[in-house]
GROMACS .gro file of C-alpha atoms in nm:
model
  299
    1UNK     CA    1   8.750  12.910   3.061
    2UNK     CA    2   8.884  13.128   2.779
    3UNK     CA    3   8.902  13.426   3.014
    4UNK     CA    4   9.088  13.226   3.280
    5UNK     CA    5   9.342  13.087   3.034
    6UNK     CA    6   9.419  13.427   2.882
    7UNK     CA    7   9.436  13.599   3.221
    8UNK     CA    8   9.658  13.323   3.358
    9UNK     CA    9   9.894  13.353   3.065
   10UNK     CA   10   9.907  13.733   3.069
   11UNK     CA   11   9.863  13.781   3.447
   12UNK     CA   12   9.660  14.091   3.375
   13UNK     CA   13   9.286  14.129   3.317
   14UNK     CA   14   9.330  14.426   3.083
   15UNK     CA   15   9.585  14.245   2.863
   16UNK     CA   16   9.361  13.937   2.853
   17UNK     CA   17   9.065  14.156   2.756
   18UNK     CA   18   9.260  14.313   2.468
   19UNK     CA   19   9.354  13.968   2.342
   20UNK     CA   20   8.999  13.836   2.362
   21UNK     CA   21   8.838  14.151   2.226
   22UNK     CA   22   8.614  14.206   2.529
   23UNK     CA   23   8.610  14.448   2.820
   24UNK     CA   24   8.831  14.414   3.125
   25UNK     CA   25   8.519  14.389   3.340
   26UNK     CA   26   8.388  14.098   3.134
   27UNK     CA   27   8.710  13.901   3.184
   28UNK     CA   28   8.714  13.971   3.558
   29UNK     CA   29   8.348  13.869   3.586
   30UNK     CA   30   8.401  13.542   3.397
   31UNK     CA   31   8.704  13.453   3.609
   32UNK     CA   32   8.509  13.529   3.928
   33UNK     CA   33   8.221  13.311   3.806
   34UNK     CA   34   8.464  13.024   3.741
   35UNK     CA   35   8.617  13.063   4.088
   36UNK     CA   36   8.268  13.059   4.242
   37UNK     CA   37   8.178  12.749   4.046
   38UNK     CA   38   8.495  12.568   4.156
   39UNK     CA   39   8.485  12.702   4.508
   40UNK     CA   40   8.855  12.788   4.479
   41UNK     CA   41   9.057  13.104   4.443
   42UNK     CA   42   9.262  13.089   4.122
   43UNK     CA   43   9.421  13.436   4.133
   44UNK     CA   44   9.559  13.681   4.384
   45UNK     CA   45   9.445  14.032   4.286
   46UNK     CA   46   9.748  14.260   4.316
   47UNK     CA   47   9.777  14.635   4.271
   48UNK     CA   48   9.967  14.591   3.944
   49UNK     CA   49   9.822  14.277   3.801
   50UNK     CA   50   9.756  13.919   3.903
   51UNK     CA   51   9.937  13.625   4.055
   52UNK     CA   52   9.827  13.265   4.024
   53UNK     CA   53   9.753  13.072   4.340
   54UNK     CA   54   9.877  12.716   4.373
   55UNK     CA   55   9.535  12.599   4.256
   56UNK     CA   56   9.546  12.843   3.965
   57UNK     CA   57   9.894  12.737   3.855
   58UNK     CA   58   9.803  12.371   3.838
   59UNK     CA   59   9.469  12.440   3.674
   60UNK     CA   60   9.625  12.665   3.407
   61UNK     CA   61   9.870  12.390   3.312
   62UNK     CA   62   9.591  12.139   3.262
   63UNK     CA   63   9.359  12.382   3.081
   64UNK     CA   64   9.637  12.491   2.843
   65UNK     CA   65   9.725  12.129   2.771
   66UNK     CA   66   9.359  12.051   2.699
   67UNK     CA   67   9.324  12.339   2.453
   68UNK     CA   68   9.648  12.241   2.279
   69UNK     CA   69   9.521  11.884   2.247
   70UNK     CA   70   9.198  12.012   2.093
   71UNK     CA   71   9.393  12.224   1.845
   72UNK     CA   72   9.616  11.933   1.745
   73UNK     CA   73   9.313  11.707   1.698
   74UNK     CA   74   9.146  11.971   1.481
   75UNK     CA   75   9.462  12.006   1.274
   76UNK     CA   76   9.483  11.632   1.215
   77UNK     CA   77   9.116  11.623   1.120
   78UNK     CA   78   9.158  11.899   0.863
   79UNK     CA   79   9.479  11.734   0.740
   80UNK     CA   80   9.577  12.013   0.505
   81UNK     CA   81   9.867  12.260   0.498
   82UNK     CA   82   9.810  12.573   0.702
   83UNK     CA   83   9.867  12.898   0.515
   84UNK     CA   84  10.076  13.159   0.694
   85UNK     CA   85  10.088  13.506   0.542
   86UNK     CA   86  10.401  13.714   0.593
   87UNK     CA   87  10.402  14.082   0.500
   88UNK     CA   88  10.745  14.219   0.409
   89UNK     CA   89  10.889  14.509   0.214
   90UNK     CA   90  10.989  14.431  -0.147
   91UNK     CA   91  11.357  14.456  -0.052
   92UNK     CA   92  11.326  14.213   0.240
   93UNK     CA   93  11.137  13.975   0.011
   94UNK     CA   94  11.392  13.992  -0.271
   95UNK     CA   95  11.714  13.997  -0.072
   96UNK     CA   96  11.639  13.791   0.239
   97UNK     CA   97  11.317  13.589   0.217
   98UNK     CA   98  11.320  13.447  -0.137
   99UNK     CA   99  11.682  13.318  -0.117
  100UNK     CA  100  11.583  13.125   0.197
  101UNK     CA  101  11.248  12.980   0.087
  102UNK     CA  102  11.390  12.631   0.033
  103UNK     CA  103  11.523  12.618   0.389
  104UNK     CA  104  11.192  12.745   0.528
  105UNK     CA  105  10.982  12.493   0.336
  106UNK     CA  106  11.214  12.211   0.442
  107UNK     CA  107  11.181  12.312   0.806
  108UNK     CA  108  10.804  12.371   0.786
  109UNK     CA  109  10.670  12.114   0.538
  110UNK     CA  110  10.314  12.140   0.670
  111UNK     CA  111  10.290  12.517   0.618
  112UNK     CA  112  10.223  12.706   0.295
  113UNK     CA  113  10.399  13.041   0.320
  114UNK     CA  114  10.221  13.327   0.142
  115UNK     CA  115  10.439  13.634   0.087
  116UNK     CA  116  10.284  13.980   0.062
  117UNK     CA  117  10.544  14.234  -0.054
  118UNK     CA  118  10.440  14.592   0.015
  119UNK     CA  119  10.578  14.914   0.160
  120UNK     CA  120  10.242  14.989   0.321
  121UNK     CA  121  10.182  14.910   0.686
  122UNK     CA  122   9.974  14.596   0.733
  123UNK     CA  123   9.666  14.551   0.944
  124UNK     CA  124   9.690  14.200   1.087
  125UNK     CA  125   9.314  14.143   1.089
  126UNK     CA  126   9.203  14.336   0.780
  127UNK     CA  127   9.486  14.204   0.560
  128UNK     CA  128   9.482  13.856   0.719
  129UNK     CA  129   9.853  13.883   0.795
  130UNK     CA  130  10.017  13.649   1.047
  131UNK     CA  131  10.372  13.790   1.048
  132UNK     CA  132  10.517  14.122   0.935
  133UNK     CA  133  10.875  14.242   0.889
  134UNK     CA  134  10.909  14.618   0.906
  135UNK     CA  135  11.157  14.898   0.965
  136UNK     CA  136  11.033  15.038   1.294
  137UNK     CA  137  11.124  15.111   1.653
  138UNK     CA  138  10.984  15.047   2.003
  139UNK     CA  139  10.756  15.090   2.186
  140UNK     CA  140  10.504  14.853   2.032
  141UNK     CA  141  10.130  14.818   2.106
  142UNK     CA  142  10.047  14.579   2.388
  143UNK     CA  143   9.879  14.333   2.151
  144UNK     CA  144  10.190  14.294   1.933
  145UNK     CA  145  10.504  14.091   1.992
  146UNK     CA  146  10.822  14.215   1.822
  147UNK     CA  147  11.161  14.051   1.773
  148UNK     CA  148  11.466  14.239   1.650
  149UNK     CA  149  11.600  14.083   1.330
  150UNK     CA  150  11.890  14.315   1.250
  151UNK     CA  151  11.996  14.673   1.294
  152UNK     CA  152  12.004  14.906   0.998
  153UNK     CA  153  12.370  14.974   0.926
  154UNK     CA  154  12.402  15.154   0.592
  155UNK     CA  155  12.705  15.091   0.371
  156UNK     CA  156  12.802  15.239   0.033
  157UNK     CA  157  12.840  14.969  -0.232
  158UNK     CA  158  12.899  14.956  -0.607
  159UNK     CA  159  12.986  14.716  -0.885
  160UNK     CA  160  13.359  14.632  -0.898
  161UNK     CA  161  13.361  14.755  -1.259
  162UNK     CA  162  13.245  15.102  -1.155
  163UNK     CA  163  13.542  15.154  -0.921
  164UNK     CA  164  13.797  14.963  -1.127
  165UNK     CA  165  14.130  15.144  -1.112
  166UNK     CA  166  14.037  15.336  -0.796
  167UNK     CA  167  14.202  15.276  -0.459
  168UNK     CA  168  13.955  15.166  -0.194
  169UNK     CA  169  13.836  15.281   0.049
  170UNK     CA  170  13.738  15.609  -0.114
  171UNK     CA  171  13.741  15.942   0.063
  172UNK     CA  172  13.429  16.154   0.083
  173UNK     CA  173  13.558  16.381  -0.193
  174UNK     CA  174  13.631  16.084  -0.420
  175UNK     CA  175  13.290  15.934  -0.349
  176UNK     CA  176  13.112  16.256  -0.449
  177UNK     CA  177  13.265  16.228  -0.797
  178UNK     CA  178  13.088  15.897  -0.862
  179UNK     CA  179  12.720  15.870  -0.966
  180UNK     CA  180  12.514  15.831  -0.649
  181UNK     CA  181  12.192  15.628  -0.647
  182UNK     CA  182  11.913  15.754  -0.423
  183UNK     CA  183  11.610  15.591  -0.260
  184UNK     CA  184  11.306  15.751  -0.095
  185UNK     CA  185  11.463  15.742   0.253
  186UNK     CA  186  11.785  15.903   0.131
  187UNK     CA  187  12.076  15.923   0.379
  188UNK     CA  188  12.356  16.034   0.147
  189UNK     CA  189  12.360  16.391   0.278
  190UNK     CA  190  12.390  16.267   0.636
  191UNK     CA  191  12.675  16.030   0.548
  192UNK     CA  192  12.866  16.287   0.344
  193UNK     CA  193  12.779  16.576   0.577
  194UNK     CA  194  12.638  16.774   0.286
  195UNK     CA  195  12.382  17.053   0.317
  196UNK     CA  196  12.317  17.053  -0.055
  197UNK     CA  197  12.107  16.803  -0.244
  198UNK     CA  198  12.335  16.551  -0.411
  199UNK     CA  199  12.268  16.467  -0.778
  200UNK     CA  200  12.197  16.118  -0.906
  201UNK     CA  201  11.923  15.879  -1.017
  202UNK     CA  202  11.641  15.824  -0.765
  203UNK     CA  203  11.427  15.513  -0.709
  204UNK     CA  204  11.116  15.447  -0.501
  205UNK     CA  205  11.234  15.095  -0.405
  206UNK     CA  206  11.571  14.996  -0.263
  207UNK     CA  207  11.567  14.682  -0.479
  208UNK     CA  208  11.570  14.897  -0.794
  209UNK     CA  209  11.863  15.102  -0.667
  210UNK     CA  210  12.049  14.781  -0.582
  211UNK     CA  211  11.982  14.643  -0.931
  212UNK     CA  212  12.118  14.966  -1.076
  213UNK     CA  213  12.431  14.934  -0.861
  214UNK     CA  214  12.480  14.573  -0.973
  215UNK     CA  215  12.454  14.695  -1.332
  216UNK     CA  216  12.738  14.939  -1.271
  217UNK     CA  217  12.519  15.250  -1.279
  218UNK     CA  218  12.636  15.405  -0.953
  219UNK     CA  219  12.692  15.377  -0.579
  220UNK     CA  220  12.400  15.294  -0.351
  221UNK     CA  221  12.371  15.341   0.024
  222UNK     CA  222  12.195  15.030   0.151
  223UNK     CA  223  12.141  14.826   0.465
  224UNK     CA  224  12.431  14.584   0.507
  225UNK     CA  225  12.189  14.293   0.556
  226UNK     CA  226  12.057  14.342   0.202
  227UNK     CA  227  12.398  14.339   0.032
  228UNK     CA  228  12.592  14.080   0.234
  229UNK     CA  229  12.535  13.802  -0.019
  230UNK     CA  230  12.644  14.026  -0.307
  231UNK     CA  231  12.951  14.143  -0.114
  232UNK     CA  232  13.053  13.787  -0.032
  233UNK     CA  233  13.004  13.679  -0.395
  234UNK     CA  234  13.204  13.973  -0.527
  235UNK     CA  235  12.913  14.119  -0.721
  236UNK     CA  236  12.938  14.436  -0.511
  237UNK     CA  237  13.221  14.599  -0.316
  238UNK     CA  238  13.206  14.835  -0.021
  239UNK     CA  239  13.365  15.152  -0.154
  240UNK     CA  240  13.422  15.339   0.173
  241UNK     CA  241  13.465  15.259   0.540
  242UNK     CA  242  13.214  15.527   0.638
  243UNK     CA  243  12.881  15.384   0.755
  244UNK     CA  244  12.562  15.514   0.910
  245UNK     CA  245  12.350  15.346   1.176
  246UNK     CA  246  11.988  15.457   1.159
  247UNK     CA  247  11.770  15.451   1.470
  248UNK     CA  248  11.489  15.244   1.319
  249UNK     CA  249  11.566  14.873   1.289
  250UNK     CA  250  11.408  14.571   1.122
  251UNK     CA  251  11.169  14.380   1.347
  252UNK     CA  252  10.958  14.069   1.300
  253UNK     CA  253  10.615  14.154   1.439
  254UNK     CA  254  10.311  13.938   1.508
  255UNK     CA  255  10.006  13.949   1.729
  256UNK     CA  256  10.067  13.820   2.077
  257UNK     CA  257  10.004  13.449   2.116
  258UNK     CA  258   9.642  13.359   2.094
  259UNK     CA  259   9.533  13.011   2.184
  260UNK     CA  260   9.485  12.803   1.865
  261UNK     CA  261   9.125  12.726   1.956
  262UNK     CA  262   9.040  13.095   1.920
  263UNK     CA  263   9.092  13.083   1.542
  264UNK     CA  264   8.993  12.847   1.264
  265UNK     CA  265   9.231  12.558   1.211
  266UNK     CA  266   9.570  12.597   1.375
  267UNK     CA  267   9.656  12.941   1.236
  268UNK     CA  268   9.788  13.092   1.556
  269UNK     CA  269  10.002  12.787   1.627
  270UNK     CA  270  10.136  12.779   1.270
  271UNK     CA  271  10.208  13.151   1.275
  272UNK     CA  272  10.406  13.109   1.595
  273UNK     CA  273  10.606  12.817   1.455
  274UNK     CA  274  10.669  13.002   1.131
  275UNK     CA  275  10.787  13.320   1.303
  276UNK     CA  276  11.028  13.121   1.518
  277UNK     CA  277  11.180  12.978   1.200
  278UNK     CA  278  11.165  13.291   0.984
  279UNK     CA  279  11.337  13.513   1.241
  280UNK     CA  280  11.671  13.327   1.251
  281UNK     CA  281  11.667  13.275   0.873
  282UNK     CA  282  11.616  13.643   0.794
  283UNK     CA  283  11.857  13.751   1.065
  284UNK     CA  284  12.120  13.491   0.973
  285UNK     CA  285  12.461  13.655   0.963
  286UNK     CA  286  12.312  14.004   0.978
  287UNK     CA  287  12.246  14.066   1.348
  288UNK     CA  288  12.430  14.375   1.467
  289UNK     CA  289  12.444  14.489   1.826
  290UNK     CA  290  12.477  14.851   1.924
  291UNK     CA  291  12.781  14.761   2.130
  292UNK     CA  292  12.971  14.629   1.830
  293UNK     CA  293  12.845  14.876   1.568
  294UNK     CA  294  12.972  15.229   1.531
  295UNK     CA  295  12.852  15.503   1.300
  296UNK     CA  296  13.122  15.670   1.092
  297UNK     CA  297  13.051  15.976   0.878
  298UNK     CA  298  13.277  16.206   0.682
  299UNK     CA  299  13.365  16.526   0.861
   0.00000   0.00000   0.00000
């Protein structure tokens, strides 16, 4: 039954096998055994996958409903908040997730959200992570589902006190005269079209560089999504019109939907609900499309 449900949802024996952690042959064999037991053909075997027959379509609907009912009954029996672990970078946690925790808890009162802030890549199974937000790019492994949160448009920002008396926007030459703050993935040279290493304080976390900028210590080149709240509140100002759009973008990633009955409690179901709520919150007001975003550098 598990093999049929997964194959019916994915319409591919190989994809179903990856989800269930078994071989493709095992899934095909179990589906064939079910068809023999029922005396009905549930799938049409095509050259590039599967198609449900009329019997298969109706049966999949009922089987899925039955498994969902079992999951809901189990959840009510346990009657305790489900913990969902989200792995994010420290900057995403500080600038986007933490300011929106109240809204998330109000929308998901039955879920305890556990935040794991790290720059390291997460292993969903080893680290027991349900959702991850990372700077990455397609293509993604077949067992992962990714949703674009926002594109990485870099803008140069500083404290209003640092540029007091200067006329904004600054030219590239004027910008070079200010103290520049650097992070590990430094894009200043690309923005300013400089072959030489540019001087300035360096930080291993963007959050530290942003704190330094807020303290009036220099100009930082940061993703617009991370500084929008500070720009709107007047704590930071954009000092130049020049921007840079980096190819890698921020995606919300999770394992492809597993039926809730495949895991203890209702973890898969809670993770799905949580990701559907987290995505719009983190991407709120920050989504940038390639069509509407241009990259401007100094010549």
